[in-house]
CSV table of C-alpha atoms in Angstrom, one decimal:
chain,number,residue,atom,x,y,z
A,1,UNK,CA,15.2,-48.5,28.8
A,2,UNK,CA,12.2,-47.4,26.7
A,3,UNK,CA,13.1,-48.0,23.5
A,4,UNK,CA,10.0,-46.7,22.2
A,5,UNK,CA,10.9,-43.0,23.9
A,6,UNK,CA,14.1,-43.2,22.0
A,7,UNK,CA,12.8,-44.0,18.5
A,8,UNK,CA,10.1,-41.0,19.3
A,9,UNK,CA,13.0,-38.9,20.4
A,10,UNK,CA,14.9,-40.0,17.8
A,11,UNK,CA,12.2,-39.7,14.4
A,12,UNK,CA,11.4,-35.7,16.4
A,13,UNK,CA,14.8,-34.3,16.1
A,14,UNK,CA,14.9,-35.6,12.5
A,15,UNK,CA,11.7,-34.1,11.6
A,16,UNK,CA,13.2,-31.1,13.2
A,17,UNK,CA,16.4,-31.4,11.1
A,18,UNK,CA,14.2,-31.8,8.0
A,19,UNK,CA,11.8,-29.0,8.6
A,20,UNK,CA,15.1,-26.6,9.2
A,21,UNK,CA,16.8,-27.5,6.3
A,22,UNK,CA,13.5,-26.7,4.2
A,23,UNK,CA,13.4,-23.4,5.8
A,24,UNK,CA,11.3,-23.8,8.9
A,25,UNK,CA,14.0,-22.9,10.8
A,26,UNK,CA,13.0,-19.9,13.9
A,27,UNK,CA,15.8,-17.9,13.3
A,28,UNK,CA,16.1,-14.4,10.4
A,29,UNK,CA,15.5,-17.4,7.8
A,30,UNK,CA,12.1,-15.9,7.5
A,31,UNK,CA,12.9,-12.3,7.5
A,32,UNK,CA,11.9,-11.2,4.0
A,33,UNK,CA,14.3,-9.1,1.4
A,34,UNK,CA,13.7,-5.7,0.5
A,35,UNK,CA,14.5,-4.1,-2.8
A,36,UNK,CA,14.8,-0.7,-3.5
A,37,UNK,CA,14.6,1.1,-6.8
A,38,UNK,CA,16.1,4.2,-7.5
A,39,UNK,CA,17.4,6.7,-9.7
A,40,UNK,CA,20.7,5.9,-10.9
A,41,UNK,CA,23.7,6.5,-13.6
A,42,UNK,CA,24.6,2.8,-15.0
A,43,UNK,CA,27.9,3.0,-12.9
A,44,UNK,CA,26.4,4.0,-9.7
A,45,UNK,CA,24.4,1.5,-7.1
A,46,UNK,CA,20.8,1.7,-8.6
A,47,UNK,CA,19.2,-1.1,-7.0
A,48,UNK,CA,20.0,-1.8,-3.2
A,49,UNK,CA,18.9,-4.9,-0.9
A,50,UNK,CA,18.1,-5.0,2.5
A,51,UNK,CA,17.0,-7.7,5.4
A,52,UNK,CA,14.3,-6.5,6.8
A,53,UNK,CA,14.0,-7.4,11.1
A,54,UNK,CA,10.4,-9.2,11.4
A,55,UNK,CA,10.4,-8.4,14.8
A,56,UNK,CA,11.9,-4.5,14.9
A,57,UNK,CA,11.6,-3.3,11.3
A,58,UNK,CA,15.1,-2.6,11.0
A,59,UNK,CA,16.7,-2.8,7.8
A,60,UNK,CA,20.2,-4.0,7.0
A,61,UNK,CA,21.7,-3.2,4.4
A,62,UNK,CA,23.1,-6.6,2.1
A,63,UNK,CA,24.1,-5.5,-1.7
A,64,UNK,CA,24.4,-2.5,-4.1
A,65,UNK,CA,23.6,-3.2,-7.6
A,66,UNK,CA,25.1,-1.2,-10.6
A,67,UNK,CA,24.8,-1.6,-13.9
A,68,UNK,CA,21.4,-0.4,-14.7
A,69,UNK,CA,20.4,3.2,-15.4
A,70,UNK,CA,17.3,4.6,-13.6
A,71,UNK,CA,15.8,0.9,-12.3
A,72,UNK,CA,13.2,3.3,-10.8
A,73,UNK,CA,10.1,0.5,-10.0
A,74,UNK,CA,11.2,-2.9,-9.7
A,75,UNK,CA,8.3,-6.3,-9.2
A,76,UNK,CA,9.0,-9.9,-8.2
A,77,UNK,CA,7.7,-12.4,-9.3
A,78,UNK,CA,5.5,-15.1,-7.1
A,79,UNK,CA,7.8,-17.7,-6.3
A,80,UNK,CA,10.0,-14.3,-5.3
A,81,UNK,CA,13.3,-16.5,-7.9
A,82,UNK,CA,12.9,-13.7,-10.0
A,83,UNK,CA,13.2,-9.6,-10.0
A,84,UNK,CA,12.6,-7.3,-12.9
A,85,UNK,CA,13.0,-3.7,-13.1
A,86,UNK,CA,12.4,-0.6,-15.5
A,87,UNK,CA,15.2,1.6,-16.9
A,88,UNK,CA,13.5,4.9,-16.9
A,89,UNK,CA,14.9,6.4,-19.7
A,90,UNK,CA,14.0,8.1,-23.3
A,91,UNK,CA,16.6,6.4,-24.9
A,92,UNK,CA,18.1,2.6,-24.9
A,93,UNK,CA,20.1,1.0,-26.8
A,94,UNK,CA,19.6,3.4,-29.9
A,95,UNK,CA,16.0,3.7,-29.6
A,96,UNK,CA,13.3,5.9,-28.5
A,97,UNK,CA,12.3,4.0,-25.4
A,98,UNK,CA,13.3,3.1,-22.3
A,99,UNK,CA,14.1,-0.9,-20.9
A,100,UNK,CA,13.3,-3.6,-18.3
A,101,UNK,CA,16.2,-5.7,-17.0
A,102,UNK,CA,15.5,-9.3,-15.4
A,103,UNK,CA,17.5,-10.2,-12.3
A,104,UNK,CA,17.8,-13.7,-10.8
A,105,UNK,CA,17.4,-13.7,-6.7
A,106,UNK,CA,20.0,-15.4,-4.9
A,107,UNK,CA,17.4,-17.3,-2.2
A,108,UNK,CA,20.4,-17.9,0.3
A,109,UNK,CA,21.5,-13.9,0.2
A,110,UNK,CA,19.3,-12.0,-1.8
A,111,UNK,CA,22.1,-10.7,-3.8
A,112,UNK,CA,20.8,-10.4,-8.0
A,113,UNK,CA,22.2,-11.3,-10.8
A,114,UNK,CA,21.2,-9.9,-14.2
A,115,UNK,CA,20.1,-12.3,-16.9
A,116,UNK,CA,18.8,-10.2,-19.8
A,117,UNK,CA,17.2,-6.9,-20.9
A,118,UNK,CA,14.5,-6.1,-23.7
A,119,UNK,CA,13.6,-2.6,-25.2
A,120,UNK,CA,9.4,-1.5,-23.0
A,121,UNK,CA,8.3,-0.2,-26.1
A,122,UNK,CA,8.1,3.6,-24.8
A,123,UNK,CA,10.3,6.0,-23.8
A,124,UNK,CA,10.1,6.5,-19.7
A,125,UNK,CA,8.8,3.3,-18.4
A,126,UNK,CA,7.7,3.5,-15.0
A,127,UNK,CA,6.1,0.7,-13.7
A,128,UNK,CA,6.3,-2.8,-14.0
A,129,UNK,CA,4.1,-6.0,-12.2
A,130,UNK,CA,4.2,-9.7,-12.9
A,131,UNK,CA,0.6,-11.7,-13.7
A,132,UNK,CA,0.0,-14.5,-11.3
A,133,UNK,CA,1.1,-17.1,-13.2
A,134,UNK,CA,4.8,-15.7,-13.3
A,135,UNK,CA,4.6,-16.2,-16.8
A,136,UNK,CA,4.2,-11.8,-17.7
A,137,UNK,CA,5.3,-8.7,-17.3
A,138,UNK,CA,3.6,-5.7,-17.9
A,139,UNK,CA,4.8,-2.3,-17.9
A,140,UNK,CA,3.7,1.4,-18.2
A,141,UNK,CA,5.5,3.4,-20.3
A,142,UNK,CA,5.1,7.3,-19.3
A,143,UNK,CA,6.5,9.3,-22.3
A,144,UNK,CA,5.1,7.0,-24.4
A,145,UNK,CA,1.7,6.6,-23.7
A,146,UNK,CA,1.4,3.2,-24.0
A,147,UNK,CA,1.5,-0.5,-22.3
A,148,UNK,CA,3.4,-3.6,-23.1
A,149,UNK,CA,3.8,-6.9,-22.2
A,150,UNK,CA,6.4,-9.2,-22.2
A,151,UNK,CA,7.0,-13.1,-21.6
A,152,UNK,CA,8.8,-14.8,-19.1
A,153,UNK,CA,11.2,-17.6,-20.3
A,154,UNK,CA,12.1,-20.8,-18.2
A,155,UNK,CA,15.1,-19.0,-16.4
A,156,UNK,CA,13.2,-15.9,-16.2
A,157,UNK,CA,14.6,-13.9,-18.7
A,158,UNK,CA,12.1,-11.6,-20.5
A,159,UNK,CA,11.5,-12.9,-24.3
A,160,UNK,CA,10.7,-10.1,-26.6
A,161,UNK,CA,7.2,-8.3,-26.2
A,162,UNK,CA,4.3,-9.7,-27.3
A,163,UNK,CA,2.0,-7.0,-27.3
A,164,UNK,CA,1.7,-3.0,-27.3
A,165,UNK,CA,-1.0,-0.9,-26.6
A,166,UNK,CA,-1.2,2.8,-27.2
A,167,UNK,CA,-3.2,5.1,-25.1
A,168,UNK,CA,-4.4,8.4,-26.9
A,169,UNK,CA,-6.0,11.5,-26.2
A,170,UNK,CA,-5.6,14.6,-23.6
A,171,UNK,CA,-7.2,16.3,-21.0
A,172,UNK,CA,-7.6,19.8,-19.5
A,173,UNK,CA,-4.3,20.6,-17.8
A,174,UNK,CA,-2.5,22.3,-20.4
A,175,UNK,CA,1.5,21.6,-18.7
A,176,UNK,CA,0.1,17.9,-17.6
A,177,UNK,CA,-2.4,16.4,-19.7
A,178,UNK,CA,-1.5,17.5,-23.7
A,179,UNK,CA,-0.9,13.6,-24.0
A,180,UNK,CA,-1.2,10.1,-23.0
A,181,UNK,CA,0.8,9.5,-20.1
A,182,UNK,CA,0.5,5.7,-18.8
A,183,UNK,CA,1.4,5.8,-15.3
A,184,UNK,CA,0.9,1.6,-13.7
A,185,UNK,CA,-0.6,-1.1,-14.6
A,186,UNK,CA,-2.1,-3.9,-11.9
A,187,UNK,CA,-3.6,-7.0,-12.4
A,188,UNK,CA,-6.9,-7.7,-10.8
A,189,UNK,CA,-6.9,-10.7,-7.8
A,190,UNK,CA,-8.6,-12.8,-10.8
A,191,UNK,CA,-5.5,-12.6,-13.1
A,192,UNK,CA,-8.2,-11.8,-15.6
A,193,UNK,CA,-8.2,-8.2,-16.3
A,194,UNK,CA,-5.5,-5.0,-16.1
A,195,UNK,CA,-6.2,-2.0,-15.3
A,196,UNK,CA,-3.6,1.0,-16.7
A,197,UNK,CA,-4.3,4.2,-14.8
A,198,UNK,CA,-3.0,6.8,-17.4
A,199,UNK,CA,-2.3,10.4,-15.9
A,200,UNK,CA,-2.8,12.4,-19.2
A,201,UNK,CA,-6.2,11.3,-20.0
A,202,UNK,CA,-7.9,11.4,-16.5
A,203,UNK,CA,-8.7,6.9,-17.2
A,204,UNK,CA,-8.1,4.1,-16.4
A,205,UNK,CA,-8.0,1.8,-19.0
A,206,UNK,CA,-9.3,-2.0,-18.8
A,207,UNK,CA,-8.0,-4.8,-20.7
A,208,UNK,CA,-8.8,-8.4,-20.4
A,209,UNK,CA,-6.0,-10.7,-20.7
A,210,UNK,CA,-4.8,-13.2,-22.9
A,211,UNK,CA,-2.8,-15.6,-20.5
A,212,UNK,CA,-1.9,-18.0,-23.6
A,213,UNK,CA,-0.5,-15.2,-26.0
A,214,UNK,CA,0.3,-13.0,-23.8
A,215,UNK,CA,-1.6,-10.2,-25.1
A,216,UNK,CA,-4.4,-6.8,-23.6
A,217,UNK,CA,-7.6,-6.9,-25.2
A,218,UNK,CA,-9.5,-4.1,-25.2
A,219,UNK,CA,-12.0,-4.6,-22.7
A,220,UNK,CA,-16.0,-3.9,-22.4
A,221,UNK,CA,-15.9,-1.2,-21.0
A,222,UNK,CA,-12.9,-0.6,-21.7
A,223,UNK,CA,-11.9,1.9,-19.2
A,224,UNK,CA,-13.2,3.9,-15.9
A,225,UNK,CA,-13.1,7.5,-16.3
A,226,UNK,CA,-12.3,10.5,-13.8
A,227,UNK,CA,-12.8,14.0,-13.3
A,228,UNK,CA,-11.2,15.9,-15.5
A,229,UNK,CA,-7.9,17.2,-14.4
A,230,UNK,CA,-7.4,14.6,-12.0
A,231,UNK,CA,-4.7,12.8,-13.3
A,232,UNK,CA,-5.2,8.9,-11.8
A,233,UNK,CA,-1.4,7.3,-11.0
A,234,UNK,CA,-1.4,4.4,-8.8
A,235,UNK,CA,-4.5,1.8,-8.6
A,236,UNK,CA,-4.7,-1.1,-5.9
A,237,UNK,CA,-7.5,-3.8,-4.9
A,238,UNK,CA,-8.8,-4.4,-1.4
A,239,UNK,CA,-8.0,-7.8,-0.4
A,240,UNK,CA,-11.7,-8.8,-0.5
A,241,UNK,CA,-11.3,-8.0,-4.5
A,242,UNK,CA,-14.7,-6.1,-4.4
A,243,UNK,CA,-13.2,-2.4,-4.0
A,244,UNK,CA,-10.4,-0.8,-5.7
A,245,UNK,CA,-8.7,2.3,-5.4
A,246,UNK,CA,-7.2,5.3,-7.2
A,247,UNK,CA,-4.8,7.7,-5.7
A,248,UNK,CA,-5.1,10.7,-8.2
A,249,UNK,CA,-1.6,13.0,-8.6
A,250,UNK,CA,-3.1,16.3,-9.5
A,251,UNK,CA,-6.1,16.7,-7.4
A,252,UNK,CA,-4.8,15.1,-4.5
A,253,UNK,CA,-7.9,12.6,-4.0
A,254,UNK,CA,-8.5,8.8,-3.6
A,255,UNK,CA,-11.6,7.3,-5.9
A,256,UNK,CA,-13.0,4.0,-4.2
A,257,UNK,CA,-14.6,1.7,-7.1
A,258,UNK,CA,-16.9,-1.5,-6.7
A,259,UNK,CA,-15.4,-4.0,-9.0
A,260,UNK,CA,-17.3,-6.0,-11.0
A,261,UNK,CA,-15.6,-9.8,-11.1
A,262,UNK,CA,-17.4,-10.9,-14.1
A,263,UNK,CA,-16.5,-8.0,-17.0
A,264,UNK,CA,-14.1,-5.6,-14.9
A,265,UNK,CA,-15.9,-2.6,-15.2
A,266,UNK,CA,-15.1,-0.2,-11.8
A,267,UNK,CA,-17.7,1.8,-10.8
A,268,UNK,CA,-17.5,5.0,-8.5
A,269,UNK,CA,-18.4,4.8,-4.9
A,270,UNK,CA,-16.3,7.9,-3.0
A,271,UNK,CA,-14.0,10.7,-3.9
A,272,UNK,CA,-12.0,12.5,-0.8
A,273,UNK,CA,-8.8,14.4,-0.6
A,274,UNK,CA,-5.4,13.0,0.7
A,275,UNK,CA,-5.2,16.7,2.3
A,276,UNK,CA,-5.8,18.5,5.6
A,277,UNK,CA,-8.1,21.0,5.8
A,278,UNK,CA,-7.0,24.2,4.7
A,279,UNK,CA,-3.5,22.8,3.5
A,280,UNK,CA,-3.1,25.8,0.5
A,281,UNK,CA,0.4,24.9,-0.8
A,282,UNK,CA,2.0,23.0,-3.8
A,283,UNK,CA,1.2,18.9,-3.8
A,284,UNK,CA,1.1,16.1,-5.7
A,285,UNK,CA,-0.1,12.7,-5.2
A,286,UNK,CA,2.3,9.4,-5.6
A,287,UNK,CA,1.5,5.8,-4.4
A,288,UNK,CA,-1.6,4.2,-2.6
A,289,UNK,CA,-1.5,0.6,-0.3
A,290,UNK,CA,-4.0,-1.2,1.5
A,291,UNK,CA,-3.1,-2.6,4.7
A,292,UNK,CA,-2.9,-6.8,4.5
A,293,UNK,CA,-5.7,-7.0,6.4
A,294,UNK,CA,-8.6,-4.3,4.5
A,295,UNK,CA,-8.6,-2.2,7.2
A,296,UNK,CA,-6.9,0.8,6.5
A,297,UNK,CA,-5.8,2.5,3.0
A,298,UNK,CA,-2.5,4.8,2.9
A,299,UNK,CA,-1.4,7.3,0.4
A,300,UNK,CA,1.5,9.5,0.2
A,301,UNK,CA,1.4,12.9,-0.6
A,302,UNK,CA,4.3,15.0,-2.3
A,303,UNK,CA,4.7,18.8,-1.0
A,304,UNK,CA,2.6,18.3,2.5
A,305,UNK,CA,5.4,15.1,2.9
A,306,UNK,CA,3.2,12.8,4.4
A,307,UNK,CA,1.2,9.6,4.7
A,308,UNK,CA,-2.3,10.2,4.7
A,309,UNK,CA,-4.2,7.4,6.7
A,310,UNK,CA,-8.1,6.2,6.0
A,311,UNK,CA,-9.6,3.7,7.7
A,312,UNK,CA,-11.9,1.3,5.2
A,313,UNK,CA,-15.1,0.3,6.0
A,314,UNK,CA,-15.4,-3.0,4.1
A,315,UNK,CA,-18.6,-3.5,3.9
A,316,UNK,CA,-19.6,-0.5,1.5
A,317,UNK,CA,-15.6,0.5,0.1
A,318,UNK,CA,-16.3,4.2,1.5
A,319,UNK,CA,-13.0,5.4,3.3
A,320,UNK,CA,-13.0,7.8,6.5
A,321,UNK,CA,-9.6,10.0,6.6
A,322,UNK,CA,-8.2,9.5,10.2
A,323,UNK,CA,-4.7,11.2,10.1
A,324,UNK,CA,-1.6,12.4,8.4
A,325,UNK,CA,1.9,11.0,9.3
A,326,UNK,CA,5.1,13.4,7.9
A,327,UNK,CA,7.5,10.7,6.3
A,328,UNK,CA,10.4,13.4,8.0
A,329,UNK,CA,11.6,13.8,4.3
A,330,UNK,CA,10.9,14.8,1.1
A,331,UNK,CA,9.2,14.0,-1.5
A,332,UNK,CA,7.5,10.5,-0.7
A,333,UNK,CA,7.3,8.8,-4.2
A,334,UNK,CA,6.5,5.4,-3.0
A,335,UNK,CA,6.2,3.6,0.2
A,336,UNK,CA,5.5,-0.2,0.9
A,337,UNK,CA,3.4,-2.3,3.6
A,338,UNK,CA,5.4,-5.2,4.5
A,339,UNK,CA,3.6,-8.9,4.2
A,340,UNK,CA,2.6,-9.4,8.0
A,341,UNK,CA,1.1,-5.4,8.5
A,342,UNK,CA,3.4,-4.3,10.9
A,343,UNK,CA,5.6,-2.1,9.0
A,344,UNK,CA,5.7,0.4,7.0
A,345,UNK,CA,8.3,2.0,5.2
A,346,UNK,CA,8.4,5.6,3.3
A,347,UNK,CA,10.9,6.2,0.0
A,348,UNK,CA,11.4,10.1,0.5
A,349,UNK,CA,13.2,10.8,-3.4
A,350,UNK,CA,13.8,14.2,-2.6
A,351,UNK,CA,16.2,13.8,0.6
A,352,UNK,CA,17.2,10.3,0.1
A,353,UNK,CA,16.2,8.3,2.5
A,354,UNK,CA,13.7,5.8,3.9
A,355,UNK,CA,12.1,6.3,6.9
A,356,UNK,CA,10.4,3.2,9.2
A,357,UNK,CA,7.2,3.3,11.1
A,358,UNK,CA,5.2,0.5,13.2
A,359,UNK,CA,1.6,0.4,12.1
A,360,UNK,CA,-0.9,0.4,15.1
A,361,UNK,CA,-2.9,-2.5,14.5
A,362,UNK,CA,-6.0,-0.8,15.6
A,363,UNK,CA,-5.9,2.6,15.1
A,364,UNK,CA,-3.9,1.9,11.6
A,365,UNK,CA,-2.0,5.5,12.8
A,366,UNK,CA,1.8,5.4,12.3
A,367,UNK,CA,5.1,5.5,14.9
A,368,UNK,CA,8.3,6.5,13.5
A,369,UNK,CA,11.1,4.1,14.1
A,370,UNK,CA,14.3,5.0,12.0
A,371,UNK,CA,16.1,6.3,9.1
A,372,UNK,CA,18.1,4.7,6.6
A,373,UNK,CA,19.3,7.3,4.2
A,374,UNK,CA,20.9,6.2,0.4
A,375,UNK,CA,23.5,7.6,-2.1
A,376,UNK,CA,20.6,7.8,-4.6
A,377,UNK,CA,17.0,8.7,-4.8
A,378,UNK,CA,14.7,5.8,-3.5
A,379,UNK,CA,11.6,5.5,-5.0
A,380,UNK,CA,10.1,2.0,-5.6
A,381,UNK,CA,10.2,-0.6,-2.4
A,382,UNK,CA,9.4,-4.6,-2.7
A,383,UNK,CA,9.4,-7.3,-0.3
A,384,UNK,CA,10.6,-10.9,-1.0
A,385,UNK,CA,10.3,-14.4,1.5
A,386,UNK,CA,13.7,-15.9,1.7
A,387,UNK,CA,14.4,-19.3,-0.5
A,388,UNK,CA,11.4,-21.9,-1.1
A,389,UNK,CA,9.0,-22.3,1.5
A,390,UNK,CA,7.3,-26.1,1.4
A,391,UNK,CA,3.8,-26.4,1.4
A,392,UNK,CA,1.5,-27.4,4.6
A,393,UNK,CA,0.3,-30.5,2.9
A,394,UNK,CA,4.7,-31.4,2.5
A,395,UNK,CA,5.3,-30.0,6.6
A,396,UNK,CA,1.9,-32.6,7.1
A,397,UNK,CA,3.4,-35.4,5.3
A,398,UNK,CA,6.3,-35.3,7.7
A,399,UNK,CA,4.4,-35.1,10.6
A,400,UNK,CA,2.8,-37.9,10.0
A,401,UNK,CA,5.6,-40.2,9.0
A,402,UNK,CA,7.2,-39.1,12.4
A,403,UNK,CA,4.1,-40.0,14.1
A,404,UNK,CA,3.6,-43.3,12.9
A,405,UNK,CA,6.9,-44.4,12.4
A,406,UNK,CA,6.8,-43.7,16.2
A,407,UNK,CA,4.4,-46.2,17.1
A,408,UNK,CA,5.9,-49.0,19.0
C-alpha cells in the first residue's frame, strides 16, 4: 500500500472541503445577488432581490422588501455586508427632505434586514454610493439642490450627516433649470475626489474629500461645466481612470473628459448624441455604464427606448456610436453591467419590467434574452458576490500546507 498516495489523497480532499466551505465551491455559490430599486408605497415590495445565473443571465427572483417608501437607487458597500438606499421623497419624518435606510445583507440568501434610517438633508434624494473605504455614503438630493454625506458605523448603520453642501444657481431651460437640481454623485477610482453632476445648472461639481471627517471640500476647480441647457445626470470613469463620462438628460449627448489624477479637474474631449439620425421625437437621457473591460460605453435613452452602444477607443477617450438596442419597454431609467461583462440588464420604469441581454464580447452589440416584469416601477439595479470570498494569498496558504504536508 502506498501510504504516501493516501496521505496526498487524503490532505487533497481536505483542502477541497476547506476551500468549499470558504466559498470556493463550483456550484451558484458564486452567482452574484441582484437588487432592484423601485418606486414604492411603504407597504408595498420596494426593494426586490434576485439570483442572477452566471452562466444564462436568468434572474430568480429570492425576496420582496416592504417597508420603505420610494427606495428608488440603492449602493453596496465593498465587502457587499451592507446595502443602503434613498427614500425619494419631499417629506420624512416631519421634515422637508427625503431619507436613506441602511440594510444588512444576509450572505447565505441575500434576504436584507433594515438597521436604521437618517434624514439626506434634501427633499427628493436620488442617488446614493459608498467611498472605497466603506466608511461613507453620499447622496444627491434632487429637490434640494444639494449633497450630503453620511458615516458608516461598525454594523453599518448610517450615523447622522456630517456634511451638506448646497448647490446654487440656474440655467436656460425655463421648466428644467430655474434651480439647482443635484442628480449623482461618484467617487473617482482614487477615493480622493467626487464629482456631483447637477442637472439645473449644466455642472458638475468637484469636491475633494475628507476621508477622516467625512466631509466635501470645495475643490480647485471646483467644478466642470457644460453647454448650456444640457442638463448632466449620470457620470462614470473608464476603468483605466484617465477618461470619464457624462450622459446628459436634456440634450441627449455623452461628454468624454481626460481626468486629471492629481487636482480632479475634467477637461472636455468629445460631445456626440445618444440618438439616431433623424430621430425627431420626445427624449430624455438616464444612466451611462462602461463595459468592465473599457471597451464599450452604454447609455439609455428615455422616449427612443433604447440602449445606445459606443465603442471606446482607449487610447484618446473619443467614443464611436455603433448601435441602438430597444430595451422592449418603456422608459429605461437605469440599467446595469454585471461584474464578469456578459450581461446586461435594462430597468424599463414605465412598463415595469426588466429586460436581459448577452453582450457580444467583440462587437459590444446586445442580444435580448428575457423578461422579468415587477409589481412596481424598477429603476435602480446593483450586483452583489455572495458571502466572503478569501483572499489568493489565504487559497495559497492552503495549497501549500497540502503540498508539504504531502511529502513523504
Amino acid at each position: 500500500m502506498n501510504l504516501s498516495l493516501i496521505k496526498t489523497n487524503l490532505i487533497t480532499s481536505l483542502v477541497i472541503t476547506v476551500l468549499s466551505s470558504l466559498g470556493f465551491a463550483q456550484e451558484a455559490s458564486n452567482d452574484p445577488y441582484v437588487y432592484v430599486g423601485s418606486y414604492a408605497s411603504e407597504n408595498s415590495p420596494g426593494i426586490f432581490v434576485y439570483r442572477m445565473n452566471s452562466t444564462t443571465g436568468d434572474l430568480t427572483l429570492l425576496h420582496k422588501i416592504s417597508g420603505v417608501v420610494n427606495p428608488s437607487y440603492l449602493a453596496i458597500d465593498p465587502t457587499c455586508k451592507f446595502l443602503y438606499s434613498v427614500s425619494e421623497l419631499g417629506n420624512f419624518q416631519g421634515q422637508k427632505s427625503g431619507g436613506l435606510s441602511a440594510f444588512a445583507i444576509n450572505p447565505d440568501n441575500g434576504d436584507l434586514s433594515l438597521l436604521n434610517q437618517q434624514s439626506s438633508l434634501g427633499q427628493a434624494p436620488c442617488y446614493v454610493s459608498v467611498d472605497k473605504t466603506g466608511k461613507w455614503v453620499f447622496n444627491a438630493n434632487y429637490s434640494g439642490g444639494n449633497v450630503a454625506v453620511h458615516p458608516i458605523l461598525q454594523d453599518g448603520k448610517l450615523g447622522e450627516a456630517s456634511d451638506m453642501q448646497q448647490h446654487h444657481g440656474s440655467s436656460i431651460n425655463p421648466q428644467r433649470q430655474k434651480a439647482p437640481y443635484a442628480h449623482s454623485i461618484v467617487i473617482d477610482p482614487s477615493n480622493k475626489f467626487a464629482y456631483a453632476s447637477d442637472l439645473g445648472i449644466d455642472k458638475i461639481m468637484i469636491y475633494a474629500i475628507d476621508l477622516v471627517n467625512g466631509k466635501l471640500k470645495p475643490n480647485d476647480p471646483p467644478f466642470a461645466s457644460v453647454k448650456p441647457g444640457s442638463g448632466p445626470r449620470h457620470f462614470t470613469f473608464h476603468p483605466n481612470g484617465k477618461y470619464a463620462f457624462s450622459i446628459e438628460e436634456l440634450s441627449c449627448e455623452i461628454i468624454s473628459f481626460k481626468c486629471n489624477a492629481q487636482n480632479g479637474a475634467l477637461e472636455q474631449i468629445q460631445t456626440i448624441s445618444t440618438l439616431p439620425e433623424g430621430f425627431s421625437g420626445d427624449n430624455s437621457c438616464a444612466d451611462i455604464h462602461v463595459s468592465p473591460d473599457g471597451s464599450f460605453l452604454y447609455g439609455s435613452n428615455r422616449g427612443h427606448d433604447s440602449i445606445a452602444i459606443f465603442k471606446v477607443n482607449q487610447q484618446t477617450g473619443e467614443l464611436k456610436l455603433i448601435g441602438h438596442e430597444s430595451t422592449q419597454g418603456q422608459t429605461p431609467r437605469n440599467f446595469a453591467i454585471d461584474p464578469t461583462g456578459k450581461f446586461l440588464y435594462a430597468a424599463n420604469q414605465g412598463s415595469k419590467n426588466i429586460v436581459s441581454f448577452s453582450i457580444n464580447p467583440d462587437t459590444g452589440l446586445l442580444k435580448s434574452l428575457k423578461k422579468v416584469s415587477l409589481p412596481s416601477a424598477p429603476v435602480c439595479i446593483k450586483f452583489a458576490i455572495k458571502g466572503n470570498t478569501p483572499s489568493v494569498s489565504n487559497v495559497s496558504s492552503y495549497i501549500h500546507l497540502a503540498a508539504v504536508d504531502a511529502n513523504p
